Amino acid sequence: MNEFRYERAADSATATTLFAAGTHARYLGGGTNLVDLMRETIERPDLLVDVSGLDAQITLRDDGALMIGAAATNTAVAEHRLVRERYPVLARAILAGASGQIRNMATVGGNLLQRTRCLYFFDGAARCNKRSRGSGCDAVDGFNRMHAILGASPSCVATHPSDMGVALAALGAEVHVRGASGTRTIAMVDLHRLPGDTPEVETDLASGELITAIELAPLAFAAHSIYRKVRDRASYAFALVSVAAALDIDPANGTIRDVRIALGGVAHKPWRATLAEDALKGQHPTTANFARAAARELEPAVGLSLNAFKIELARRVIVATLAELSSTTEPRA
Ligand code: SF4
């Protein structure tokens, strides 16, 4: 591990000012990913700005939106009554994501900014464009069982590891950030980038911008929403494929009025399944329609040597998740 300076920020404005004083500064939340990367010398910050003591509140705004401070721990979010009642898909995604010890330390902001777990990214002897631009990608012809089937590029086929991010993408969350030039919000679906030919640029955040909060707009039908995760082990493993979903059934005619679907384990970012959503709106919630929508979403999917099975797996998990939801979803007036 390289030498670094440590500063603890008292508020988000101070944090961004402190960050600007470093040449290679990093914000430190729970440290559950960053410290590992520093030990492996993949991350070599000269300054850590500790933001774990900043806003960790989970509050209901007057307009009904739920505000989650970026320093809230994963455990605090998953256990919060309003999250469990209004957005159970978020609680279930977090609980599927890591051990209790990690959930107790990891923050919301840090969870969204964790790095890929591609084996070659962690292997200093491997070629990895994300670690060293232009060096190549050993995953393309290597052990790529966990890698992307949607939105990948010849430069990088890594997946984003967050489960929480998948639920937030399905829920249409907004990400509040603060930088040197003030505050702004970014749609969760736009926070992370596809790799293109710059896989080292993973988010839409400018240098020094700090995630300060997550905003969840009221979404009544999300009160019955689920997260299904398929993985190689029963627990503490990253997703081969995961699905976050919510269905809104029109009581007048039994058709799908609205639907939210996002996929994890398939792309460089939490993947909002808009093609499937569009295919389902106005349709009856039948297995045949779920299968058609899933096939539509997976049309652009491309398999690698060891992960082509994920295309069929993703289709099936989408259908199974929607079938489970529709069998237990009451139409809402
Ligand atoms: Fe690196 Fe991405 Fe290739 Fe993995 S898939 S080795 S992270 S460039």
mmCIF file of C-alpha atoms in Angstrom, residues 5-27 46-51 54 178-182 206-210 212:
data_model
loop_
_atom_site.group_PDB
_atom_site.id
_atom_site.type_symbol
_atom_site.label_atom_id
_atom_site.label_comp_id
_atom_site.label_asym_id
_atom_site.label_seq_id
_atom_site.Cartn_x
_atom_site.Cartn_y
_atom_site.Cartn_z
ATOM 1 C CA ARG A 5 -2.748 11.537 3.765
ATOM 2 C CA TYR A 6 -6.049 11.160 5.602
ATOM 3 C CA GLU A 7 -8.606 13.932 6.187
ATOM 4 C CA ARG A 8 -12.015 13.611 7.780
ATOM 5 C CA ALA A 9 -14.624 15.923 6.242
ATOM 6 C CA ALA A 10 -17.100 17.741 8.475
ATOM 7 C CA ASP A 11 -19.572 18.404 5.676
ATOM 8 C CA SER A 12 -19.909 17.810 1.938
ATOM 9 C CA ALA A 13 -18.683 21.290 0.942
ATOM 10 C CA THR A 14 -15.527 20.775 3.005
ATOM 11 C CA ALA A 15 -15.112 17.330 1.490
ATOM 12 C CA THR A 16 -14.985 18.690 -2.058
ATOM 13 C CA THR A 17 -12.532 21.414 -1.005
ATOM 14 C CA LEU A 18 -10.277 18.873 0.701
ATOM 15 C CA PHE A 19 -10.488 16.587 -2.338
ATOM 16 C CA ALA A 20 -9.186 19.339 -4.602
ATOM 17 C CA ALA A 21 -5.987 19.508 -2.499
ATOM 18 C CA GLY A 22 -4.923 16.002 -3.577
ATOM 19 C CA THR A 23 -3.332 14.972 -6.849
ATOM 20 C CA HIS A 24 -4.964 11.538 -6.699
ATOM 21 C CA ALA A 25 -7.579 12.021 -3.984
ATOM 22 C CA ARG A 26 -10.327 9.507 -3.242
ATOM 23 C CA TYR A 27 -13.425 9.729 -1.081
ATOM 24 C CA ASP A 46 -2.228 10.335 -2.179
ATOM 25 C CA LEU A 47 -5.162 11.627 -0.122
ATOM 26 C CA LEU A 48 -8.220 9.956 1.411
ATOM 27 C CA VAL A 49 -11.116 12.247 2.303
ATOM 28 C CA ASP A 50 -13.261 10.362 4.796
ATOM 29 C CA VAL A 51 -16.936 11.072 4.087
ATOM 30 C CA LEU A 54 -21.597 12.866 6.486
ATOM 31 C CA ARG A 178 -21.847 18.025 -5.047
ATOM 32 C CA GLY A 179 -18.747 19.272 -6.847
ATOM 33 C CA ALA A 180 -16.553 22.325 -7.056
ATOM 34 C CA SER A 181 -19.141 24.112 -9.197
ATOM 35 C CA GLY A 182 -22.157 23.310 -7.038
ATOM 36 C CA ALA A 206 -16.650 14.912 -12.756
ATOM 37 C CA SER A 207 -13.385 14.759 -10.821
ATOM 38 C CA GLY A 208 -14.096 15.610 -7.184
ATOM 39 C CA GLU A 209 -17.873 15.264 -7.420
ATOM 40 C CA LEU A 210 -19.261 13.567 -4.331
ATOM 41 C CA THR A 212 -24.437 13.177 -1.283
#
